[in-house]
DNA sequence: GCTGTTTACTTGCTTTAATCAAGTATTTTT
DNA sequence: AAAAATACTTGATTAAAGCAAGTAAACAGC
């Protein structure tokens, strides 16, 4: 297989895969939140007590836009915000109990949607599938570590 | 590996992969068109002389929204539209010469962006990569043929 | 310890993306 | 020939995202 065929194969995968995992939908996973809002929630969960700036290192949204998303999530009582005592420019944000619950719910739904896709596969096939995904990640993200940071 | 670990592996892949192929960006590939507009262009290329309805069987957008996208692409001279003689409700749309050129340009850019990701891999690794992608597609889309349609 | 500069975040305004609902013209069904 | 369905359009609205200007605090240089 020539490089050009490899590329074509990958692009074929991209087209069908992205459609199948439903990442293009407006509301993510039938919760009331958009993909972007969900990403914020997941990142706060991941980073624990964090800040808008830290979140935006990952998501790279417009600052104003992110500020408003956080505001909305606070008014929905999913997030808590308090001014840092050591640096009063910063506001520490974290998940509220309700936010933790919501994040868990999303996490479950996301797992379920993946499960639905793989459930008809045999044990062995599932192993193969996971192996292939791992192999791809290993190949794609190898040797790029020094470039990425 | 248990099913739950398989799921977690796939979700890990989803997160990093979708980010890396830049499918979340506003303008696709640094052309002046959004992802949705690009999809329309690619579908017209794929389907040849086609209609809004046929395109929307795939994309499932709001009809009005699609109508406006087509309108814009026509005013940009990428698409040509003419009323069907056999069914005057329908309008046949196709790529103009300029549209063909634009589609080719996008196609090249898309290939280039994939090439950039795999170029540092050896011949053998590229084979492996393509093989893994193929294996995944085979597994995911097998036995679903009767459900899909 | 004042003076610019940078950092963290907010707010008002605008643009772009997407949806909703109603409407026209044509074809199909009965 | 009337009713229903199909193909598409248009006006109005909502939601997502971006731009620019602004506040407040921290930092850096002198």
Coordinates of C-alpha atoms in Angstrom, one line a residue, chain B residues 4-149:
Chain B
X4 CA -15.6 -1.7 30.4
X5 CA -12.0 -1.3 29.7
X6 CA -12.6 -1.7 26.0
X7 CA -15.1 1.1 26.3
X8 CA -12.7 3.3 28.2
X9 CA -10.0 2.7 25.6
X10 CA -12.3 3.7 22.8
X11 CA -13.4 6.8 24.6
X12 CA -9.8 7.8 25.2
X13 CA -9.2 7.4 21.5
X14 CA -12.2 9.5 20.7
X15 CA -11.1 12.4 22.8
X16 CA -7.6 12.6 21.5
X17 CA -8.4 11.7 17.9
X18 CA -11.2 14.1 17.3
X19 CA -9.1 16.9 18.6
X20 CA -6.1 15.9 16.5
X21 CA -7.9 15.8 13.2
X22 CA -9.2 19.3 13.8
X23 CA -12.8 18.5 13.0
X24 CA -14.0 20.9 15.6
X25 CA -12.6 24.0 13.9
X26 CA -14.9 26.6 12.6
X27 CA -13.5 26.9 9.1
X28 CA -12.6 23.6 7.6
X29 CA -9.0 23.4 6.3
X30 CA -8.4 27.1 6.0
X31 CA -10.7 27.5 3.1
X32 CA -13.5 30.0 3.4
X33 CA -16.1 27.3 4.1
X34 CA -17.4 25.7 7.2
X35 CA -17.4 22.0 7.8
X36 CA -21.1 21.8 6.9
X37 CA -20.6 23.8 3.7
X38 CA -17.6 21.6 2.8
X39 CA -19.7 18.5 3.3
X40 CA -22.3 19.8 0.9
X41 CA -19.6 20.4 -1.7
X42 CA -18.1 17.0 -1.3
X43 CA -21.5 15.3 -1.5
X44 CA -22.4 17.1 -4.7
X45 CA -19.1 15.9 -6.1
X46 CA -19.8 12.4 -4.9
X47 CA -23.4 12.3 -6.1
X48 CA -22.9 14.2 -9.4
X49 CA -26.1 15.8 -10.6
X50 CA -28.2 15.7 -7.4
X51 CA -30.8 17.5 -5.4
X52 CA -31.1 19.2 -2.0
X53 CA -33.3 16.3 -0.8
X54 CA -30.7 13.7 -1.8
X55 CA -27.9 15.6 0.0
X56 CA -30.1 15.9 3.1
X57 CA -30.7 12.2 3.2
X58 CA -27.0 12.1 4.3
X59 CA -26.5 15.3 6.2
X60 CA -29.9 15.6 7.8
X61 CA -29.8 19.4 8.2
X62 CA -32.7 21.7 8.6
X63 CA -34.2 22.1 5.1
X64 CA -34.2 25.9 5.3
X65 CA -30.6 25.9 6.4
X66 CA -29.5 23.7 3.6
X67 CA -31.4 25.8 1.1
X68 CA -29.5 28.8 2.2
X69 CA -26.2 27.0 2.1
X70 CA -26.9 26.0 -1.5
X71 CA -27.9 29.6 -2.3
X72 CA -24.6 30.9 -0.9
X73 CA -22.6 28.3 -2.9
X74 CA -24.5 29.3 -6.0
X75 CA -23.8 33.0 -5.4
X76 CA -20.1 32.0 -4.9
X77 CA -20.4 30.3 -8.3
X78 CA -19.4 26.9 -6.9
X79 CA -22.8 25.3 -7.7
X80 CA -25.2 25.4 -10.6
X81 CA -28.9 24.8 -10.1
X82 CA -31.6 24.1 -12.7
X83 CA -35.1 23.0 -12.4
X84 CA -35.8 19.4 -13.3
X85 CA -37.8 19.0 -16.5
X86 CA -39.4 15.8 -15.4
X87 CA -40.4 17.0 -11.9
X88 CA -40.6 20.7 -11.5
X89 CA -40.6 20.7 -7.8
X90 CA -37.0 19.5 -7.9
X91 CA -33.9 21.4 -8.7
X92 CA -30.8 19.6 -10.0
X93 CA -27.6 20.9 -8.5
X94 CA -24.1 20.2 -9.6
X95 CA -20.6 21.6 -9.3
X96 CA -19.6 24.4 -11.6
X97 CA -16.1 24.3 -13.1
X98 CA -15.1 26.7 -10.2
X99 CA -16.8 24.3 -7.8
X100 CA -14.9 21.3 -9.2
X101 CA -11.7 23.3 -8.7
X102 CA -12.6 24.3 -5.2
X103 CA -13.5 20.7 -4.3
X104 CA -10.1 19.5 -5.6
X105 CA -8.4 22.1 -3.6
X106 CA -10.2 21.0 -0.4
X107 CA -9.5 17.4 -1.2
X108 CA -5.8 18.1 -1.5
X109 CA -5.7 20.1 1.7
X110 CA -7.5 17.4 3.5
X111 CA -5.0 14.8 2.2
X112 CA -2.2 17.1 3.2
X113 CA -3.4 17.5 6.7
X114 CA -3.5 13.7 7.0
X115 CA -0.1 13.3 5.4
X116 CA 1.4 15.7 8.0
X117 CA 0.3 13.4 10.7
X118 CA 1.7 10.2 9.3
X119 CA 4.7 11.5 7.4
X120 CA 7.1 10.8 10.2
X121 CA 6.2 7.1 10.3
X122 CA 8.1 4.5 8.5
X123 CA 6.7 2.6 5.6
X124 CA 6.0 -0.4 7.8
X125 CA 4.3 1.7 10.5
X126 CA 2.1 3.3 7.9
X127 CA 1.0 -0.1 6.7
X128 CA 0.2 -1.0 10.3
X129 CA -1.7 2.2 10.8
X130 CA -3.9 1.7 7.7
X131 CA -4.4 -1.9 8.7
X132 CA -5.6 -0.9 12.2
X133 CA -8.1 1.6 10.7
X134 CA -9.4 -1.0 8.3
X135 CA -9.8 -3.6 11.0
X136 CA -11.8 -1.1 13.1
X137 CA -14.1 -0.3 10.3
X138 CA -14.6 -3.9 9.5
X139 CA -15.5 -4.6 13.1
X140 CA -17.7 -1.6 13.7
X141 CA -19.6 -1.8 10.5
X142 CA -20.0 -5.5 10.2
X143 CA -23.4 -7.1 10.7
X144 CA -24.9 -3.7 10.9
X145 CA -25.8 -3.6 7.3
X146 CA -29.3 -4.8 7.8
X147 CA -29.9 -2.3 10.6
X148 CA -28.5 0.7 8.9
X149 CA -30.8 0.9 5.9

